[in-house]
Short mmCIF file of C-alpha atoms in Angstrom, two decimals:
data_model
loop_
_atom_site.label_atom_id
_atom_site.label_comp_id
_atom_site.label_asym_id
_atom_site.label_seq_id
_atom_site.Cartn_x
_atom_site.Cartn_y
_atom_site.Cartn_z
CA MET A 1 -70.86 -6.48 155.88
CA THR A 2 -74.50 -5.43 156.23
CA LEU A 3 -77.14 -6.55 153.77
CA ILE A 4 -78.55 -3.05 153.28
CA GLN A 5 -76.05 -0.64 151.76
CA GLY A 6 -76.72 2.88 150.53
CA SER A 7 -79.79 5.04 151.11
CA LYS A 8 -83.06 3.42 152.12
CA TYR A 9 -84.86 5.62 149.59
CA SER A 10 -83.31 3.82 146.64
CA TYR A 11 -84.77 0.59 148.08
CA ILE A 12 -88.22 2.18 148.45
CA VAL A 13 -88.21 3.51 144.89
CA VAL A 14 -87.02 0.22 143.41
CA GLN A 15 -89.55 -1.89 145.31
CA ALA A 16 -92.38 0.37 144.12
CA ALA A 17 -91.22 -0.24 140.55
CA ASN A 18 -90.81 -3.94 141.31
CA ILE A 19 -94.56 -4.35 141.80
CA ILE A 20 -94.73 -4.56 138.01
CA ALA A 21 -92.16 -7.37 138.28
CA PHE A 22 -94.56 -9.15 140.65
CA ILE A 23 -97.38 -8.70 138.11
CA SER A 24 -95.06 -10.03 135.40
CA GLY A 25 -94.40 -13.10 137.54
CA THR A 26 -98.12 -13.79 137.91
CA SER A 27 -98.40 -13.58 134.11
CA VAL A 28 -95.45 -15.88 133.46
CA ALA A 29 -97.01 -18.62 135.61
CA TRP A 30 -100.63 -17.76 134.68
CA SER A 31 -100.93 -20.52 132.09
CA SER A 32 -99.88 -23.30 134.48
CA PRO A 33 -103.04 -23.29 136.68
CA VAL A 34 -105.36 -21.95 133.97
CA LEU A 35 -104.41 -24.56 131.36
CA ALA A 36 -104.92 -27.27 133.98
CA ILE A 37 -108.50 -26.02 134.40
CA LEU A 38 -109.16 -25.62 130.66
CA GLU A 39 -107.80 -29.09 129.92
CA GLY A 40 -109.56 -30.70 132.90
CA ASP A 41 -112.63 -32.90 133.11
CA ASP A 42 -114.69 -30.54 135.30
CA LEU A 43 -116.70 -28.65 132.67
CA SER A 44 -118.33 -26.52 135.38
CA ARG A 45 -114.95 -24.74 135.85
CA ILE A 46 -114.37 -24.18 132.12
CA PRO A 47 -116.00 -20.98 130.76
CA LEU A 48 -115.85 -22.45 127.23
CA ASN A 49 -118.07 -25.41 128.30
CA ARG A 50 -115.57 -27.75 126.59
CA GLN A 51 -112.02 -28.91 127.01
CA ILE A 52 -109.45 -27.12 124.90
CA THR A 53 -107.38 -29.10 122.39
CA GLY A 54 -103.64 -29.71 122.61
CA ASP A 55 -103.03 -27.19 119.81
CA GLU A 56 -105.12 -24.53 121.57
CA SER A 57 -103.20 -25.21 124.78
CA SER A 58 -99.85 -24.68 123.03
CA TRP A 59 -101.06 -21.38 121.57
CA ILE A 60 -102.25 -20.13 124.96
CA GLY A 61 -98.90 -21.12 126.44
CA SER A 62 -96.77 -19.58 123.71
CA LEU A 63 -98.58 -16.40 122.64
CA ALA A 64 -97.33 -14.61 125.74
CA ALA A 65 -93.80 -15.03 124.39
CA MET A 66 -94.90 -13.63 121.02
CA GLY A 67 -96.37 -10.61 122.79
CA GLY A 68 -93.04 -10.29 124.56
CA VAL A 69 -91.38 -9.69 121.18
CA PHE A 70 -93.42 -6.52 120.57
CA GLY A 71 -93.69 -5.10 124.10
CA PRO A 72 -90.03 -3.99 124.31
CA PHE A 73 -90.33 -1.87 121.15
CA ILE A 74 -93.26 0.07 122.62
CA HIS A 75 -91.77 0.56 126.07
CA GLY A 76 -88.21 1.07 124.83
CA TYR A 77 -89.57 3.99 122.82
CA LEU A 78 -91.58 5.33 125.78
CA MET A 79 -88.55 5.09 128.09
CA GLN A 80 -86.68 7.44 125.83
CA LYS A 81 -89.51 9.80 124.89
CA VAL A 82 -91.57 10.27 128.08
CA GLY A 83 -89.17 9.03 130.74
CA ARG A 84 -88.66 5.97 132.87
CA ARG A 85 -91.27 6.87 135.51
CA ILE A 86 -94.23 7.47 133.19
CA ASN A 87 -93.28 4.36 131.24
CA LEU A 88 -93.45 2.32 134.45
CA VAL A 89 -97.05 3.47 134.88
CA VAL A 90 -98.02 2.74 131.27
CA ILE A 91 -96.63 -0.82 131.40
CA VAL A 92 -99.58 -1.87 133.57
CA VAL A 93 -102.12 -1.12 130.80
CA PRO A 94 -101.62 -4.33 128.78
CA PHE A 95 -101.64 -6.39 131.99
CA LEU A 96 -104.89 -4.86 133.23
CA SER A 97 -106.52 -5.27 129.81
CA ALA A 98 -105.36 -8.88 129.59
CA PHE A 99 -106.66 -9.88 133.02
CA LEU A 100 -110.06 -8.28 132.42
CA ILE A 101 -110.40 -10.00 129.03
CA ALA A 102 -109.45 -13.37 130.56
CA ALA A 103 -111.88 -12.87 133.44
CA PHE A 104 -114.86 -12.67 131.10
CA ALA A 105 -113.63 -14.73 128.13
CA GLU A 106 -116.03 -17.27 126.70
CA THR A 107 -114.10 -18.16 123.53
CA VAL A 108 -110.58 -19.51 123.18
CA TYR A 109 -109.66 -16.60 120.90
CA LEU A 110 -110.10 -14.14 123.76
CA TYR A 111 -107.62 -16.20 125.76
CA TYR A 112 -105.22 -15.83 122.84
CA VAL A 113 -105.65 -12.05 122.93
CA SER A 114 -105.25 -12.00 126.69
CA ARG A 115 -102.02 -14.01 126.61
CA PHE A 116 -100.59 -11.82 123.85
CA LEU A 117 -101.30 -8.70 125.92
CA MET A 118 -99.74 -10.29 129.01
CA GLY A 119 -96.66 -10.99 126.94
CA MET A 120 -96.50 -7.38 125.79
CA GLY A 121 -96.56 -6.29 129.42
CA VAL A 122 -93.93 -8.84 130.49
CA GLY A 123 -91.69 -7.89 127.56
CA GLY A 124 -92.04 -4.22 128.43
CA ALA A 125 -91.28 -4.87 132.09
CA TYR A 126 -88.24 -7.04 131.33
CA CYS A 127 -86.95 -4.27 129.08
CA SER A 128 -87.71 -1.33 131.38
CA VAL A 129 -87.29 -2.37 135.00
CA PRO A 130 -83.60 -3.48 134.82
CA VAL A 131 -82.70 -0.17 133.17
CA TYR A 132 -84.58 1.87 135.78
CA VAL A 133 -83.07 -0.06 138.69
CA ALA A 134 -79.54 0.27 137.31
CA GLU A 135 -80.00 4.03 136.86
CA VAL A 136 -81.34 4.81 140.34
CA ALA A 137 -79.09 2.42 142.30
CA GLU A 138 -75.65 3.13 143.77
CA ASP A 139 -72.53 1.20 142.77
CA THR A 140 -72.52 -0.45 146.22
CA ASN A 141 -76.11 -1.76 146.12
CA ARG A 142 -76.80 -2.13 142.41
CA GLY A 143 -76.48 -5.92 142.53
CA ILE A 144 -78.89 -6.51 145.41
CA LEU A 145 -81.45 -4.09 143.99
CA GLN A 146 -81.30 -5.76 140.57
CA ALA A 147 -81.62 -9.18 142.20
CA SER A 148 -84.67 -7.95 144.13
CA THR A 149 -86.50 -7.59 140.79
CA SER A 150 -86.04 -11.31 140.20
CA THR A 151 -87.32 -11.98 143.74
CA LEU A 152 -90.54 -10.06 143.07
CA ILE A 153 -91.02 -12.03 139.85
CA MET A 154 -90.70 -15.22 141.89
CA ILE A 155 -93.27 -13.99 144.43
CA GLY A 156 -95.64 -13.35 141.53
CA ILE A 157 -95.06 -16.84 140.14
CA LEU A 158 -95.73 -18.40 143.55
CA PHE A 159 -98.88 -16.29 143.86
CA SER A 160 -100.26 -17.78 140.64
CA TYR A 161 -99.37 -21.30 141.75
CA CYS A 162 -101.03 -20.81 145.16
CA VAL A 163 -104.20 -19.00 144.03
CA GLY A 164 -104.87 -20.06 140.43
CA PRO A 165 -105.74 -23.74 140.98
CA TYR A 166 -108.16 -23.07 143.85
CA VAL A 167 -110.42 -20.35 142.48
CA SER A 168 -112.35 -19.88 139.26
CA ILE A 169 -110.63 -18.39 136.21
CA MET A 170 -112.79 -15.27 136.58
CA THR A 171 -111.91 -14.78 140.26
CA PHE A 172 -108.22 -15.35 139.64
CA ASN A 173 -108.08 -12.72 136.91
CA LEU A 174 -110.16 -10.19 138.82
CA ILE A 175 -107.72 -10.49 141.74
CA LEU A 176 -104.84 -9.81 139.35
CA SER A 177 -106.76 -6.86 137.88
CA ALA A 178 -107.16 -5.36 141.36
CA ILE A 179 -103.40 -5.60 141.95
CA CYS A 180 -102.83 -3.72 138.69
CA VAL A 181 -105.16 -0.92 139.81
CA ILE A 182 -103.37 -0.64 143.18
CA TYR A 183 -99.98 -0.48 141.44
CA ILE A 184 -100.76 2.72 139.52
CA PRO A 185 -100.92 5.22 142.45
CA VAL A 186 -98.14 3.40 144.35
CA VAL A 187 -95.57 3.69 141.56
CA TRP A 188 -96.68 7.21 140.63
CA PHE A 189 -96.18 8.61 144.11
CA ALA A 190 -93.29 6.44 145.34
CA ALA A 191 -91.05 6.32 142.26
CA VAL A 192 -88.92 9.23 141.04
CA GLU A 193 -87.61 9.93 137.58
CA SER A 194 -84.22 8.44 136.77
CA PRO A 195 -81.44 11.01 137.20
CA ILE A 196 -79.75 9.54 134.12
CA TYR A 197 -82.82 10.26 131.98
CA LEU A 198 -83.05 13.79 133.38
CA ILE A 199 -79.38 14.45 132.56
CA LEU A 200 -79.84 13.09 129.04
CA THR A 201 -82.81 15.44 128.53
CA ASN A 202 -80.92 18.49 129.92
CA GLN A 203 -82.98 18.75 133.13
CA GLU A 204 -80.00 19.18 135.42
CA GLU A 205 -81.78 20.73 138.41
CA GLN A 206 -84.45 18.02 138.38
CA ALA A 207 -81.67 15.42 138.12
CA PHE A 208 -80.04 16.90 141.22
CA GLU A 209 -83.34 16.77 143.16
CA SER A 210 -83.93 13.18 142.08
CA LEU A 211 -80.41 12.14 143.05
CA ARG A 212 -80.59 13.98 146.38
CA TYR A 213 -83.75 12.09 147.29
CA LEU A 214 -82.30 8.75 146.20
CA ARG A 215 -78.99 9.17 148.02
CA SER A 216 -80.07 11.11 151.13
CA LYS A 217 -76.56 12.54 151.41
CA PRO A 218 -75.11 16.06 151.79
CA ASP A 219 -75.67 18.30 148.79
CA THR A 220 -71.95 18.51 148.05
CA THR A 221 -71.70 14.71 147.80
CA VAL A 222 -74.77 14.53 145.59
CA ARG A 223 -73.47 17.33 143.37
CA LYS A 224 -70.16 15.49 142.98
CA GLU A 225 -71.95 12.30 141.86
CA LEU A 226 -74.13 14.32 139.50
CA GLU A 227 -71.08 15.91 137.87
CA ALA A 228 -69.43 12.49 137.51
CA LYS A 229 -72.53 11.16 135.76
CA LYS A 230 -72.66 14.21 133.49
CA THR A 231 -69.01 13.81 132.56
CA HIS A 232 -69.55 10.16 131.73
CA LEU A 233 -72.68 10.84 129.66
CA GLU A 234 -71.03 13.68 127.73
CA GLN A 235 -68.90 11.05 125.99
CA PHE A 236 -72.00 9.79 124.22
CA LYS A 237 -74.25 11.53 121.74
CA PRO A 238 -78.01 10.77 121.76
CA GLY A 239 -78.25 7.22 120.51
CA THR A 240 -80.02 5.65 117.54
CA PHE A 241 -80.27 2.00 116.57
CA ILE A 242 -77.31 2.55 114.23
CA ASP A 243 -75.20 3.85 117.14
CA ILE A 244 -75.48 0.45 118.84
CA PHE A 245 -73.09 -0.86 116.18
CA GLU A 246 -70.83 2.21 116.01
CA THR A 247 -68.06 1.14 118.40
CA LYS A 248 -66.50 -2.09 119.56
CA GLY A 249 -67.68 -1.38 123.11
CA THR A 250 -71.37 -0.99 122.23
CA ILE A 251 -71.31 -4.05 119.97
CA LYS A 252 -69.73 -6.12 122.75
CA ALA A 253 -72.26 -4.80 125.28
CA LEU A 254 -75.14 -5.83 123.02
CA LEU A 255 -73.64 -9.25 122.25
CA PHE A 256 -73.00 -9.94 125.94
CA SER A 257 -76.57 -8.93 126.81
CA VAL A 258 -78.12 -11.04 124.04
CA ALA A 259 -75.91 -14.04 124.85
CA LEU A 260 -76.68 -14.01 128.58
CA THR A 261 -80.45 -13.59 128.16
CA THR A 262 -80.52 -16.22 125.40
CA PHE A 263 -78.72 -18.71 127.63
CA GLN A 264 -81.36 -17.97 130.25
CA GLN A 265 -84.12 -18.75 127.75
CA PHE A 266 -82.39 -21.90 126.49
CA SER A 267 -82.13 -23.20 130.03
CA GLY A 268 -85.78 -24.12 129.47
CA ILE A 269 -87.05 -21.92 132.29
CA ASN A 270 -90.11 -20.55 130.51
CA VAL A 271 -91.10 -24.00 129.29
CA VAL A 272 -90.95 -25.19 132.90
CA LEU A 273 -92.93 -22.21 134.23
CA TYR A 274 -95.62 -22.26 131.51
CA PHE A 275 -96.18 -26.02 131.70
CA THR A 276 -95.25 -26.88 135.30
CA GLN A 277 -98.46 -28.78 136.03
CA ASP A 278 -98.36 -30.56 132.65
CA ILE A 279 -94.76 -31.67 133.33
CA PHE A 280 -95.73 -33.02 136.74
CA ASP A 281 -98.73 -34.76 135.18
CA ALA A 282 -96.31 -36.52 132.83
CA THR A 283 -94.19 -37.76 135.77
CA LYS A 284 -97.22 -39.58 137.27
CA SER A 285 -95.97 -38.55 140.71
CA ASP A 286 -98.11 -39.35 143.74
CA LEU A 287 -98.22 -35.65 144.62
CA PRO A 288 -101.01 -33.61 142.96
CA PRO A 289 -99.55 -31.41 140.16
CA GLU A 290 -100.84 -28.20 141.77
CA VAL A 291 -99.04 -29.08 145.02
CA CYS A 292 -95.84 -29.81 143.09
CA SER A 293 -96.16 -26.39 141.45
CA ILE A 294 -96.43 -24.71 144.84
CA ILE A 295 -93.33 -26.59 146.02
CA VAL A 296 -91.44 -25.37 142.94
CA GLY A 297 -92.67 -21.79 143.43
CA SER A 298 -91.71 -21.83 147.11
CA ALA A 299 -88.22 -23.07 146.22
CA GLN A 300 -87.92 -20.26 143.67
CA LEU A 301 -88.83 -17.62 146.22
CA PHE A 302 -86.63 -19.03 149.01
CA VAL A 303 -83.52 -19.24 146.84
CA SER A 304 -84.06 -15.84 145.19
CA ILE A 305 -84.20 -14.24 148.67
CA MET A 306 -81.12 -16.16 149.86
CA ALA A 307 -79.25 -15.11 146.70
CA LEU A 308 -79.90 -11.36 147.13
CA PRO A 309 -76.53 -10.40 148.70
CA PHE A 310 -74.37 -12.67 146.54
CA LEU A 311 -74.32 -10.54 143.37
CA ASP A 312 -72.60 -7.72 145.29
CA ARG A 313 -70.44 -9.98 147.47
CA ALA A 314 -69.31 -12.89 145.27
CA GLY A 315 -69.74 -11.17 141.91
CA ARG A 316 -71.78 -11.89 138.80
CA ARG A 317 -69.42 -14.39 137.10
CA ILE A 318 -69.03 -16.88 139.92
CA VAL A 319 -72.73 -16.73 140.80
CA LEU A 320 -73.74 -17.36 137.19
CA PHE A 321 -71.26 -20.24 136.79
CA ILE A 322 -72.49 -21.97 139.96
CA ALA A 323 -76.12 -21.46 138.94
CA SER A 324 -75.67 -22.74 135.39
CA THR A 325 -73.73 -25.82 136.53
CA GLY A 326 -76.30 -26.68 139.17
CA ALA A 327 -79.22 -26.15 136.76
CA LEU A 328 -77.74 -28.39 134.06
CA THR A 329 -77.08 -31.13 136.64
CA ALA A 330 -80.75 -31.00 137.67
CA GLU A 331 -81.88 -31.23 134.05
CA ILE A 332 -79.67 -34.26 133.47
CA LEU A 333 -81.37 -35.96 136.43
CA MET A 334 -84.80 -35.00 135.13
CA GLY A 335 -83.86 -36.38 131.73
CA VAL A 336 -82.78 -39.68 133.30
CA TYR A 337 -86.17 -40.07 134.99
CA PHE A 338 -88.15 -39.46 131.80
CA TYR A 339 -85.81 -41.68 129.77
CA LEU A 340 -86.36 -44.57 132.17
CA GLN A 341 -90.11 -43.93 132.23
CA THR A 342 -90.58 -43.79 128.45
CA ASN A 343 -88.49 -46.93 127.95
CA GLY A 344 -90.80 -49.01 130.12
CA ASN A 345 -88.68 -49.15 133.26
CA ASP A 346 -90.38 -49.29 136.66
CA VAL A 347 -89.94 -45.80 138.17
CA SER A 348 -92.42 -46.22 141.02
CA ASP A 349 -89.57 -46.01 143.54
CA LEU A 350 -88.28 -42.82 141.90
CA GLY A 351 -91.41 -40.72 142.32
CA TRP A 352 -89.38 -38.28 144.39
CA LEU A 353 -86.81 -37.69 141.61
CA PRO A 354 -88.78 -35.38 139.25
CA VAL A 355 -89.90 -33.18 142.14
CA PHE A 356 -86.37 -33.09 143.56
CA SER A 357 -84.83 -32.38 140.14
CA LEU A 358 -87.27 -29.62 139.26
CA VAL A 359 -86.87 -27.95 142.66
CA MET A 360 -83.08 -28.24 142.27
CA PHE A 361 -83.28 -26.70 138.78
CA ILE A 362 -85.46 -23.85 139.99
CA ALA A 363 -83.19 -23.26 143.00
CA PHE A 364 -80.01 -22.93 140.95
CA TYR A 365 -81.79 -20.96 138.25
CA ASN A 366 -82.95 -18.38 140.76
CA PHE A 367 -79.57 -18.25 142.43
CA GLY A 368 -77.99 -16.77 139.32
CA MET A 369 -79.52 -17.65 135.94
CA GLY A 370 -82.55 -15.48 136.71
CA PRO A 371 -81.04 -12.23 138.04
CA VAL A 372 -77.58 -12.04 136.42
CA PRO A 373 -78.49 -11.68 132.69
CA TRP A 374 -80.92 -8.81 133.29
CA ALA A 375 -78.66 -7.16 135.87
CA SER A 376 -75.78 -7.36 133.39
CA MET A 377 -77.90 -5.85 130.62
CA GLY A 378 -78.62 -2.80 132.77
CA GLU A 379 -74.92 -2.43 133.59
CA LEU A 380 -73.29 -3.12 130.24
CA LEU A 381 -75.35 -0.99 127.86
CA PRO A 382 -74.31 2.71 127.64
CA SER A 383 -77.00 5.12 128.81
CA ASN A 384 -77.42 6.79 125.41
CA ILE A 385 -78.41 3.52 123.70
CA VAL A 386 -79.77 1.51 126.63
CA ALA A 387 -83.44 2.01 125.67
CA LYS A 388 -82.89 0.81 122.11
CA ALA A 389 -80.38 -1.94 122.87
CA SER A 390 -82.47 -3.35 125.71
CA THR A 391 -85.42 -3.37 123.28
CA LEU A 392 -83.47 -5.56 120.84
CA THR A 393 -82.19 -7.82 123.63
CA THR A 394 -85.59 -8.36 125.24
CA SER A 395 -87.39 -8.84 121.92
CA PHE A 396 -84.91 -11.51 120.83
CA TYR A 397 -85.29 -13.18 124.22
CA TRP A 398 -89.05 -13.52 123.80
CA PHE A 399 -88.76 -14.43 120.11
CA THR A 400 -86.74 -17.50 121.06
CA GLY A 401 -89.11 -18.08 123.98
CA PHE A 402 -92.08 -18.23 121.59
CA PHE A 403 -90.57 -21.06 119.58
CA LEU A 404 -89.49 -22.95 122.68
CA THR A 405 -92.92 -22.81 124.31
CA LYS A 406 -94.91 -23.31 121.09
CA TYR A 407 -92.97 -26.31 119.89
CA PHE A 408 -91.87 -27.89 123.19
CA ALA A 409 -94.59 -30.54 122.85
CA ASP A 410 -93.42 -31.35 119.30
CA LEU A 411 -89.81 -31.53 120.50
CA SER A 412 -90.78 -33.86 123.33
CA ASP A 413 -92.70 -36.08 120.91
CA ALA A 414 -89.67 -36.24 118.61
CA ILE A 415 -86.85 -36.87 121.10
CA GLY A 416 -88.75 -37.61 124.29
CA MET A 417 -89.18 -35.52 127.42
CA GLY A 418 -85.85 -36.86 128.65
CA GLY A 419 -84.10 -35.82 125.46
CA SER A 420 -85.59 -32.33 125.74
CA PHE A 421 -84.15 -31.82 129.22
CA TRP A 422 -80.77 -33.21 128.10
CA LEU A 423 -80.79 -30.72 125.21
CA PHE A 424 -81.38 -27.85 127.63
CA ALA A 425 -78.55 -29.19 129.83
CA GLY A 426 -76.19 -29.25 126.84
CA LEU A 427 -76.94 -25.62 126.08
CA LEU A 428 -76.09 -24.71 129.68
CA VAL A 429 -72.67 -26.36 129.20
CA VAL A 430 -72.11 -23.77 126.45
CA CYS A 431 -73.22 -21.09 128.93
CA ASP A 432 -70.56 -22.26 131.41
CA LEU A 433 -67.88 -22.00 128.71
CA PHE A 434 -69.06 -18.48 127.86
CA VAL A 435 -68.86 -17.41 131.51
CA VAL A 436 -65.37 -18.86 132.01
CA PHE A 437 -63.73 -17.62 128.83
CA LEU A 438 -65.61 -14.47 127.77
CA MET A 439 -67.53 -12.83 130.61
CA PHE A 440 -65.86 -10.19 132.83
CA GLU A 441 -66.79 -9.10 136.34
CA THR A 442 -68.84 -5.90 136.89
CA LYS A 443 -69.24 -6.10 140.68
CA GLY A 444 -68.70 -2.71 142.33
CA LYS A 445 -67.66 -1.00 139.07
CA SER A 446 -69.10 2.31 137.92
CA PHE A 447 -70.71 2.64 134.50
CA ALA A 448 -67.60 4.52 133.30
CA GLU A 449 -65.31 1.67 134.41
CA ILE A 450 -67.50 -0.93 132.69
CA GLN A 451 -67.46 1.03 129.44
CA ALA A 452 -63.69 1.37 129.63
CA ILE A 453 -63.35 -2.43 129.86
CA LEU A 454 -65.75 -2.97 126.93
CA ASN A 455 -63.82 -0.53 124.76
CA LYS A 456 -60.38 -2.03 125.38
#
């Protein structure tokens, strides 16, 4: 079986859209190198001319998640009103604004604004990109294309880890701003409008042209696929928020989407990404924290690339189960290290354990916990309500993320860093039970087949 299936043009279109996933990745990891500078002793690198306080640090780390609550509402609306393609262009606006503000910020409040805007962009991207990818992909390559979005996020995270610690805050943010500017013409000229959106808005001829470009197949084959999509979409009237709760199938689709993305959040991934260098500082490892962050980011990228074909070959359920089980095992090990450390045990011979555990966690997370929830959201939600339902799903995801990142320090003070990682591991046990007893396989199934299963 070859890795590349379907038309090459669907890959080109998706990777153009995935540049915004890369930018999202840089934003997710942005706080790790920047907070290390703002909390550091070298005042010449701090634009504020003072170290920030612990409370200010937690707000900078968590306000991105709060922005992520609001971004999906804006971009979910734009997806439905102006189309997927224009929305993909507009998503870059909060990112570009945020990076420019951060580049020239001289007060901590401007960093707050910048992080909130980054969160709005990330929330909009997490809401929009999975839907777009699912709508332009074929049944045979939908899994690998959806997983490629996660890979681009990982490349963005690694970029922040590799560049952020070694340049000034201004230079780092100006580089990110330049990437945003480059993205605009690339996505405008390389991406096409989703054929699903064009069908829903009664632009049948444009839908045919879009699908013909994406598939690069004979017109009769393209016309047959177009008619199948039309027949499927005719079952659904234009959706409102109320329609999400109208049938058993749509309710189940929403609940599955919310459950899977919430399990992803409760794995502790965003806490790890936002505070990677702080976590490594706490381990007192011999390796510099910024080097440890690069190791983690490299592991993320390597595993996300290796995992690309598995969603279409092994299926979503087995991949998610393996990933969740591996991630919780890593968090148990991490918890053991911190428990021994905080209880006065000599852990000098275990300096390798936190790095190993965190790399193991990241590896298993990116094997399945990262791509599967968002891929499933794009597959499960019916096309007439996908913009609104993905808005609710993504907003809830970042709402829980805000509390996790804002109060992680308080949680660690209350139950210890070890206890925090054990709590995350326990929540992943619940995820495993959900996968085994409730989740069904969507590999290779058409949207019509998935809806039929949900409505049984």
